[in-house]
Coordinates of C-alpha atoms (C1' of nucleotides) in Angstrom, one line a residue:
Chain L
X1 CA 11.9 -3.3 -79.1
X2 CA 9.1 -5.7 -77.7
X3 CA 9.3 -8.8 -78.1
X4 CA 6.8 -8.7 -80.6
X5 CA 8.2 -6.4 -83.2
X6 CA 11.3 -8.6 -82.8
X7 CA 9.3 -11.4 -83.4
X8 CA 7.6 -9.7 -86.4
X9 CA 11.0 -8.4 -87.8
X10 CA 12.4 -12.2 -87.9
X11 CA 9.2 -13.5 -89.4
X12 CA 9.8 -10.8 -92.0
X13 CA 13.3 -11.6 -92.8
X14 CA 12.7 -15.4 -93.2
X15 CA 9.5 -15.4 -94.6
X16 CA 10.7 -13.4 -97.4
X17 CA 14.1 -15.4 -97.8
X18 CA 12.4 -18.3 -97.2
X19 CA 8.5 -19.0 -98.3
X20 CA 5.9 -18.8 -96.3
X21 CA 6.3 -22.8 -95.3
X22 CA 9.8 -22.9 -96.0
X23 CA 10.4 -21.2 -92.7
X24 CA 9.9 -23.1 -89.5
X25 CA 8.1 -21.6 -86.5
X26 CA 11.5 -22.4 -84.7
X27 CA 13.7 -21.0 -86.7
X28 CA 11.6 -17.4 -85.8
X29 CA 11.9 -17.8 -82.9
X30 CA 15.4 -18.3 -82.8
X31 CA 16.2 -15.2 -85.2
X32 CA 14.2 -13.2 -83.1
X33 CA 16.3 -14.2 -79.9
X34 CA 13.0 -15.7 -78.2
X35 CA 11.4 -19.0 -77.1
X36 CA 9.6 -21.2 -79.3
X37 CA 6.6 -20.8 -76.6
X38 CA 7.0 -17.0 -76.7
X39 CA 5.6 -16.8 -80.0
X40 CA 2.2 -18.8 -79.9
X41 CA 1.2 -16.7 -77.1
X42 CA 1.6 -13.7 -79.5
X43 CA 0.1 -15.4 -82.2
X44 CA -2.0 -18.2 -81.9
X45 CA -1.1 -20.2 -84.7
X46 CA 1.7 -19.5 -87.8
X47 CA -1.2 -18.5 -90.0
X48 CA -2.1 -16.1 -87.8
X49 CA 1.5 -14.8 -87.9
X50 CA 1.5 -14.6 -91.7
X51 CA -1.4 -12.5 -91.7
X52 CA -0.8 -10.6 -89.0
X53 CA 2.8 -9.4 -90.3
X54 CA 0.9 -8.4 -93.8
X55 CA -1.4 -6.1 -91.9
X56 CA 1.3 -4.4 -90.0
X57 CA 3.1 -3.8 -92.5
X58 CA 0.7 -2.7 -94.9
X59 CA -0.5 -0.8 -92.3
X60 CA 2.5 0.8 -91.6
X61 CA 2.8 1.6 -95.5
X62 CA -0.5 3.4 -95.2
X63 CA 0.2 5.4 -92.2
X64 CA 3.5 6.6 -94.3
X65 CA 1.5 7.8 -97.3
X66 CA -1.5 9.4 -95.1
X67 CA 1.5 11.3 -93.2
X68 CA 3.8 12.6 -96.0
X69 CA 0.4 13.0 -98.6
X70 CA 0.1 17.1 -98.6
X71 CA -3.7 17.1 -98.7
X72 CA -4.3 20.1 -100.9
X73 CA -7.0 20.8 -103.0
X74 CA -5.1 19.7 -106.5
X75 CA -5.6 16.0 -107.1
X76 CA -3.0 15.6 -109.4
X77 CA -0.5 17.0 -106.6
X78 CA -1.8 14.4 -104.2
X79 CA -1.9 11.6 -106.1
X80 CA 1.3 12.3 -106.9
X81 CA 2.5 12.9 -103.9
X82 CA 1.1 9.4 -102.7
X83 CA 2.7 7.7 -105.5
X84 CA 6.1 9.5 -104.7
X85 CA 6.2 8.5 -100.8
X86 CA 5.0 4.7 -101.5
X87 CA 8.1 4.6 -103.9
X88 CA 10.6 6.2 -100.9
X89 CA 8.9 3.8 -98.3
X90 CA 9.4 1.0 -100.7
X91 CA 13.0 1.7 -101.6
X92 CA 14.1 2.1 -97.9
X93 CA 11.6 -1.0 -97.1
X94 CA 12.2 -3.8 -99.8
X95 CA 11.7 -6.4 -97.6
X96 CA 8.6 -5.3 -96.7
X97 CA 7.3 -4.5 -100.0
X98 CA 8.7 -8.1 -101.0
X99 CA 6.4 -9.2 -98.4
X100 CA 3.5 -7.5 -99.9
X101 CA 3.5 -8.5 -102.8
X102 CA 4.9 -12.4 -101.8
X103 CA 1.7 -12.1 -99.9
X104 CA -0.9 -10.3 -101.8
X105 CA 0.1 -13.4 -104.5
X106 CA -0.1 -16.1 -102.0
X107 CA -3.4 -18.1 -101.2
X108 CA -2.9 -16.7 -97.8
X109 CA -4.7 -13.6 -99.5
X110 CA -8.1 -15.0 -99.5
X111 CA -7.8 -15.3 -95.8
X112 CA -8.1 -12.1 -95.2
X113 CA -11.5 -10.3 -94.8
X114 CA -13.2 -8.7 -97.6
X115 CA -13.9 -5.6 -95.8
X116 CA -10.2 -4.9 -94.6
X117 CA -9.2 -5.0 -98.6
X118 CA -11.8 -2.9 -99.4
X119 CA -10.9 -0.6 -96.6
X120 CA -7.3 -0.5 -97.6
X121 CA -8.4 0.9 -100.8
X122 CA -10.9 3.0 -100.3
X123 CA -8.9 6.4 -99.8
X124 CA -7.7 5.5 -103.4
X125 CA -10.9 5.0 -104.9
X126 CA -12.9 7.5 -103.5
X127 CA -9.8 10.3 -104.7
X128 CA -10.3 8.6 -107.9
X129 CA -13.7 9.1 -108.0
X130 CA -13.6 12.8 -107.1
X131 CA -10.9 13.3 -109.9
X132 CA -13.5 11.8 -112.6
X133 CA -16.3 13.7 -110.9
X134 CA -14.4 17.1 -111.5
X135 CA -13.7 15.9 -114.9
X136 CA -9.8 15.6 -114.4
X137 CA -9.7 12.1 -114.7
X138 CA -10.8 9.6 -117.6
X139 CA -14.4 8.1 -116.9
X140 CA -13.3 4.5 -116.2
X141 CA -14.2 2.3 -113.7
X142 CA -12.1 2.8 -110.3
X143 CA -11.2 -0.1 -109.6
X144 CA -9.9 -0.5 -112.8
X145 CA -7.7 2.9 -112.7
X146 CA -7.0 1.7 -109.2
X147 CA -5.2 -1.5 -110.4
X148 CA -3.3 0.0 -113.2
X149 CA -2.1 2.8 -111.0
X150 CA -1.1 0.1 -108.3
X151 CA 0.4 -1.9 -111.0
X152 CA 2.7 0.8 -112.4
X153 CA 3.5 1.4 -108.9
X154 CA 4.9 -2.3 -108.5
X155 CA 6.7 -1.8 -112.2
X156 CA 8.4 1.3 -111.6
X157 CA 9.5 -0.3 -108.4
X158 CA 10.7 -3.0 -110.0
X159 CA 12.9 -1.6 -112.4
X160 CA 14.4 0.8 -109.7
X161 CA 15.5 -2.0 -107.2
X162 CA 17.0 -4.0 -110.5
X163 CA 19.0 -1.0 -111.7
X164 CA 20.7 0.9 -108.9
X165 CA 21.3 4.3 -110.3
X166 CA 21.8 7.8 -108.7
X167 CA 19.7 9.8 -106.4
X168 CA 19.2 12.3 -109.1
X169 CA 18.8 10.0 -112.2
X170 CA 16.3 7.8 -109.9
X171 CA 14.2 11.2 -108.8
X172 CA 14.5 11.7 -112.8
X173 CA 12.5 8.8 -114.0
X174 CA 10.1 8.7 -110.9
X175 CA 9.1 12.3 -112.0
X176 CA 8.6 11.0 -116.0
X177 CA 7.0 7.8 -115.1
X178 CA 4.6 9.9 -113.3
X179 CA 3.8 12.3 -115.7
X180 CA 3.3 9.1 -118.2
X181 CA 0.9 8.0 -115.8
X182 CA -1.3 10.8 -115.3
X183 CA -1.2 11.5 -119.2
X184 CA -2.7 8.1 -119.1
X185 CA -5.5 8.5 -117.2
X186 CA -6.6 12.0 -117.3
Chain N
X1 CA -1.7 -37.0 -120.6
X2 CA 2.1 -38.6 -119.6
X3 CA 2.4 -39.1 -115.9
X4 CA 5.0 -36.0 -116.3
X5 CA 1.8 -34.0 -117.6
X6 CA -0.4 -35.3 -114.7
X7 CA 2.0 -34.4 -112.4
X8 CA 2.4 -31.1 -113.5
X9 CA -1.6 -30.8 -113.9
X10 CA -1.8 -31.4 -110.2
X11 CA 1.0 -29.4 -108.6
X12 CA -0.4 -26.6 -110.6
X13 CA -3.8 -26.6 -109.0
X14 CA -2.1 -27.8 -105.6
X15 CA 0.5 -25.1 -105.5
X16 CA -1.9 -22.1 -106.9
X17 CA -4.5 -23.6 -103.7
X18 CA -2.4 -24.0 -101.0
X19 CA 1.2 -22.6 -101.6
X20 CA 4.3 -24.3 -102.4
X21 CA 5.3 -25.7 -98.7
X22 CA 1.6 -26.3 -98.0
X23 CA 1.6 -28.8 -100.7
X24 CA 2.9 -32.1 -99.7
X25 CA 4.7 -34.3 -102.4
X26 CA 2.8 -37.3 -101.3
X27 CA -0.8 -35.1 -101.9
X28 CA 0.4 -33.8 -105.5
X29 CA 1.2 -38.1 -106.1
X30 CA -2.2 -38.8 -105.1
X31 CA -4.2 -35.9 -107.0
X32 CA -1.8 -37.5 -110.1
X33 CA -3.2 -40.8 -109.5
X34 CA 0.6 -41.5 -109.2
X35 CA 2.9 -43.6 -106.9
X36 CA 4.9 -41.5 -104.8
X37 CA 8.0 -43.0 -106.5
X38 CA 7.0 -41.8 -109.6
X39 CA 7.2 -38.2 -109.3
X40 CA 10.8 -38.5 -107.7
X41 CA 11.7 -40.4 -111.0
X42 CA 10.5 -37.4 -113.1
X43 CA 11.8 -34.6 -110.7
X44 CA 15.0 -35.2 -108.5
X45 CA 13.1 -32.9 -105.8
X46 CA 10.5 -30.8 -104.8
X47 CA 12.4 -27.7 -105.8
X48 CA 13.2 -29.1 -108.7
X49 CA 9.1 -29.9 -109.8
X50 CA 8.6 -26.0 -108.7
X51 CA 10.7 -24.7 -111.0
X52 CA 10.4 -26.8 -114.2
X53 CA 6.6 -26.2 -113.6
X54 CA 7.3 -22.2 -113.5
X55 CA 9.8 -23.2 -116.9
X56 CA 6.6 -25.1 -118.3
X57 CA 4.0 -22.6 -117.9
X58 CA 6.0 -19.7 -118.9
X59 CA 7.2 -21.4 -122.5
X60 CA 3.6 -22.3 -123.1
X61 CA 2.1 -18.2 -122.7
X62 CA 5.4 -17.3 -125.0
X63 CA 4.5 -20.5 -127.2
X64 CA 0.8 -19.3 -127.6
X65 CA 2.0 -15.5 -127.9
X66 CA 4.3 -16.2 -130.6
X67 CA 1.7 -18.4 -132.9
X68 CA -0.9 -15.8 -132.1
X69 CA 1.0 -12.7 -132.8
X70 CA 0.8 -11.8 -136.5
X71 CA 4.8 -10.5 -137.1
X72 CA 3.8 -7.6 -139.3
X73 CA 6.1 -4.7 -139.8
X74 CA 3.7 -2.5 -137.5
X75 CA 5.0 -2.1 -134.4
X76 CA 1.9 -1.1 -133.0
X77 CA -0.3 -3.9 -134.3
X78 CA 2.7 -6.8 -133.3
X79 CA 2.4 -5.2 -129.7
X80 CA -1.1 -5.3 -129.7
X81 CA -1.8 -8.7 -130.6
X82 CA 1.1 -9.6 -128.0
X83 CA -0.6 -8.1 -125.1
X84 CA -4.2 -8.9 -126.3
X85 CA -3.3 -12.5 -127.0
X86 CA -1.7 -12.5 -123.8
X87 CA -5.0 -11.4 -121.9
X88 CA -6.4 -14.6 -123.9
X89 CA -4.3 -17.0 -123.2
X90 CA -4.1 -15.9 -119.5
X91 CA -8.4 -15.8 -119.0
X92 CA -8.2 -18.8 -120.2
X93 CA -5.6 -20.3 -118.3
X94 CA -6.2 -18.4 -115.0
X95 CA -4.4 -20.7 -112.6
X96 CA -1.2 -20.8 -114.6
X97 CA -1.1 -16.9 -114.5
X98 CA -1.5 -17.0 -110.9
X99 CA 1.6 -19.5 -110.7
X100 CA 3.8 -17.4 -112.4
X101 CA 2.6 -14.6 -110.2
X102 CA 3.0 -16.7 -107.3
X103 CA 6.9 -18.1 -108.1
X104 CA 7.8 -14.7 -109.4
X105 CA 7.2 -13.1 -106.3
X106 CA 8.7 -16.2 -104.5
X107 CA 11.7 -16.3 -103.4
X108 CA 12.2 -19.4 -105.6
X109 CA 12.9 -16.8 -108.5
X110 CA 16.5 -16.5 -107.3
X111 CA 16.8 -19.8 -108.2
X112 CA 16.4 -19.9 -111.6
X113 CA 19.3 -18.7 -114.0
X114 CA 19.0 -15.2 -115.2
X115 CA 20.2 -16.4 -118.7
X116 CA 16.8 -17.9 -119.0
X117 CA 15.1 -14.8 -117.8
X118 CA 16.5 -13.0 -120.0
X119 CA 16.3 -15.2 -123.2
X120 CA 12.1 -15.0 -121.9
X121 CA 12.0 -11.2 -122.0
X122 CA 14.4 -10.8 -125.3
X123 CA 12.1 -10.8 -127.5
X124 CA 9.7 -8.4 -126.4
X125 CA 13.3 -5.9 -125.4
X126 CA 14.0 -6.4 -129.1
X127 CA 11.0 -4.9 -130.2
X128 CA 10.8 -2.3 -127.8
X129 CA 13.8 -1.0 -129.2
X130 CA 13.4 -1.1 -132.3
X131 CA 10.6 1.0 -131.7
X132 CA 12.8 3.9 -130.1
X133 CA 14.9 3.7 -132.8
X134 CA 12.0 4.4 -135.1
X135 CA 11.1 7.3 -133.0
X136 CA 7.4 5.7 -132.5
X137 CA 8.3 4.7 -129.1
X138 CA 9.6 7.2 -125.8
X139 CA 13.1 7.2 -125.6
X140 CA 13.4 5.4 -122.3
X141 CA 15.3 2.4 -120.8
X142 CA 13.6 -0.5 -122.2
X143 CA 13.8 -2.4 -119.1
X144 CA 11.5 0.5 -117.4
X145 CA 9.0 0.0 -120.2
X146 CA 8.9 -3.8 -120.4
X147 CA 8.6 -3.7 -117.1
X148 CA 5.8 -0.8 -117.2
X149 CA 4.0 -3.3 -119.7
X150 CA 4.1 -6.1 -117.9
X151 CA 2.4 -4.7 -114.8
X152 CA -0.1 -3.4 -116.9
X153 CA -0.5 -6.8 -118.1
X154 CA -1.3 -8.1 -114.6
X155 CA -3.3 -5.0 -113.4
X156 CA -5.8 -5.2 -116.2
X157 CA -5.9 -9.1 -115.8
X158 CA -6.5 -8.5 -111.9
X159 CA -9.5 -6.1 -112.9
X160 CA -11.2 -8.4 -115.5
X161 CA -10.7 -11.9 -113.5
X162 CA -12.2 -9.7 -110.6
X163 CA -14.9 -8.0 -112.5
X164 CA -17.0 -10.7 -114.5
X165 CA -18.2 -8.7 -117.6
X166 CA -19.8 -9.4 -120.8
X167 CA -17.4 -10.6 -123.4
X168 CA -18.3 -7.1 -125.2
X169 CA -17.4 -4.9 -122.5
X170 CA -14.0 -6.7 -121.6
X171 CA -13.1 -6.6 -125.5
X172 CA -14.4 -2.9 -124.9
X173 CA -11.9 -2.3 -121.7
X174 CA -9.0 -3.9 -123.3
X175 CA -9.5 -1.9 -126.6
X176 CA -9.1 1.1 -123.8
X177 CA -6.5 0.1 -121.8
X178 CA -4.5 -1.0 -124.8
X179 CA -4.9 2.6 -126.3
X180 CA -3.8 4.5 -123.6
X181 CA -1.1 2.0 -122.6
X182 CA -0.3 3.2 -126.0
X183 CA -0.4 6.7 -125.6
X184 CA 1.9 6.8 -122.7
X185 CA 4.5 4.8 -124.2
X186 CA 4.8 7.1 -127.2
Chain A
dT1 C1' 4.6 -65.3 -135.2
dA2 C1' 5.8 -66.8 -130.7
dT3 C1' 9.2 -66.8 -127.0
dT4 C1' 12.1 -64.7 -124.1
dA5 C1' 15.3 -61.8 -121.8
dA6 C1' 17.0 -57.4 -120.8
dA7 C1' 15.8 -52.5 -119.9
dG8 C1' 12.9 -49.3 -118.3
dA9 C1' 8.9 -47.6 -115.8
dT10 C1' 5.9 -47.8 -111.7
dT11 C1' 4.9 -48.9 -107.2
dG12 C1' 4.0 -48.1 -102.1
dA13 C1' 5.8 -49.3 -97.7
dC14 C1' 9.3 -47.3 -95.2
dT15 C1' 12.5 -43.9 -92.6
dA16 C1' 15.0 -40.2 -90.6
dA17 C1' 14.2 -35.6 -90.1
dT18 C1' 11.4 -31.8 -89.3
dC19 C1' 7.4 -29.4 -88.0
dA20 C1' 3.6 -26.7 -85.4
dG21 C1' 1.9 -26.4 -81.3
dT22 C1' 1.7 -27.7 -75.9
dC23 C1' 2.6 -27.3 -71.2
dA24 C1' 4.6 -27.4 -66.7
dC25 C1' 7.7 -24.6 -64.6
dG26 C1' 10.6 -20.5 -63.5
dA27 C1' 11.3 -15.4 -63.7
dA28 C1' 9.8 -10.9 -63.5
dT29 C1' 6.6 -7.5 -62.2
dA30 C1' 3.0 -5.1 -59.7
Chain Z
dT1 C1' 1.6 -12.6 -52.8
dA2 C1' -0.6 -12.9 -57.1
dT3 C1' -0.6 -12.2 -61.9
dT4 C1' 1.5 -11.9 -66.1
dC5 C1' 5.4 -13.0 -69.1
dG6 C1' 8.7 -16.0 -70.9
dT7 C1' 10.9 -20.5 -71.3
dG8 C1' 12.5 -24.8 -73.8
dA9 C1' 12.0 -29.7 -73.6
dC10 C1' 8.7 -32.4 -75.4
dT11 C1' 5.2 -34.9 -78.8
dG12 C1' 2.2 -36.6 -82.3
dA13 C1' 1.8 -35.7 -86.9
dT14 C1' 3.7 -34.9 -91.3
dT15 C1' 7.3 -34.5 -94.5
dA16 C1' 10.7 -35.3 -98.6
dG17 C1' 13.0 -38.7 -100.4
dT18 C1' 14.6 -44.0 -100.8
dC19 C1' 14.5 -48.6 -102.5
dA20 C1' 13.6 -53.4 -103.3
dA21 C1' 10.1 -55.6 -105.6
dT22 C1' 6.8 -55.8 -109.5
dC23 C1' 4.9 -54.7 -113.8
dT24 C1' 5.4 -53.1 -118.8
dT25 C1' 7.7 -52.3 -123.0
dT26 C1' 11.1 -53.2 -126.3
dA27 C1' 13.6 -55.9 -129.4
dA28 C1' 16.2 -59.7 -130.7
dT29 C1' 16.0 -64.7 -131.7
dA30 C1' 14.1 -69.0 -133.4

DNA sequence: TATTAAAGATTGACTAATCAGTCACGAATA
DNA sequence: TATTCGTGACTGATTAGTCAATCTTTAATA
């Protein structure tokens, strides 16, 4: 592990057990087994840390979906196989999604360029906007079916994490909560 | 306004502008045209002002819910009027919903008592259930759909605070929403 | 009503601790 | 040898929280 995944995993850990502020740049540094000085020449400042650590992992989150989205022709089969592999990233990343979303709430969110939200979400919207064009899915603006879906994403999540059940009684409700979903907006 | 009210006035916009840790005591003193002494006098600690602000905020949306929600025997209608007066209150008050989005995804949320969590979401767990048990409402935990609910709540808010529109078309989009929020929960 | 004294509220200068970020030097690598 | 990587002691600035002194309010007494 370089040292600046280890220095990333640390920042995680704290950040998210911590706050943002609540968690010195020294204290990184020592969960990640590295000098103070060793992280400033990764990242310039501790904002720059913050931000950097939400792009990486959303990043990361992405390249998850785009690899275990089967990219057939059905769009309710691919949404739905985007919402199911964000949910088993998630559950074997809680930390991470607890970063997303302590971050995505955070002021440190209007930090980050316009364009690279936008670019985030643009594989949603423009699936979206094919599944209205072929009359599948309810004429509503995108990025208003794009922040429900996202938002039943986070719900679903949350009520999963709070109530550990079984593998199969967890499949169970992903595979209802779904279906609710897509009855919503087709 | 008390000097308690000022206080909270200006850790509110502080907190929501630059984070928790990123707000000084000494700067939230001097937006409340207070002494520094003061606020220690009305909150032991810093913590301690975080989290009776969260308290605050959160009894004054249930406060305005509850006087705004006409308690007729129509499950539907008693929703309704909970979520739309919700979307009220919080367009209104847009810096307070982004402070309980903030805490809740802070790790401060550990620290406050899950009695008084609970005693929050009672009332709307109550009426979930006695929807189920009318048969209006899916058969489902009713921690999955409160929870289902609320992100809606904060997904259409996102959109509308996002999108300016015409006070038409967002009574338009929440008469949507709310329908088919509707639709999948029965 | 006027006076006064006790209780409570408010102040801001102060401090010990902590913080983000620097930098001169040593280690590793090529 | 030269270049890059890594180090940790160091610093100026900032922080949360304290406290002795001052101001304000209350209420009892003459």
């Amino acid at each position: 592990m370089t040292k600046k995944e280890l220095i990333f995993n640390a920042a995680l850990k704290l950040f998210v057990d911590k706050g943002f502020h609540g968690t010195a740049t020294s204290k990184i540094a020592q969960e990640a087994s590295v000098a103070n000085g060793t992280l400033f020449q990764y990242f310039k400042t501790k904002d720059d840390l913050v931000i950097a650590l939400y792009i990486s992992v959303k990043d990361e989150l992405n390249e998850y979906i785009s690899i275990n989205t089967s990219r057939k022709d059905d769009i309710k089969e691919t949404i739905k196989s985007q919402v199911f592999s964000s949910l088993v990233w998630g559950l074997d990343n809680q930390t991470k999604i607890q970063y997303i979303q302590q971050f995505q709430t955070s002021p440190y969110i209007g930090q980050i360029e316009k364009e690279i939200i936008a670019k985030q979400a643009e594989p949603h919207l423009t699936l979206l906007k094919k599944g209205i064009e072929e009359g599948i899915i309810k004429n509503l603006p995108i990025e208003l079916l794009n922040s429900l879906m996202t938002s039943q994403f986070f719900g679903l999540y949350q009520f999963l994490i709070a109530n550990k059940l079984s593998k199969s009684k967890q499949q169970e409700i992903i595979q209802t909560t779904f279906e609710m979903l897509w009855d919503m907006i087709t």
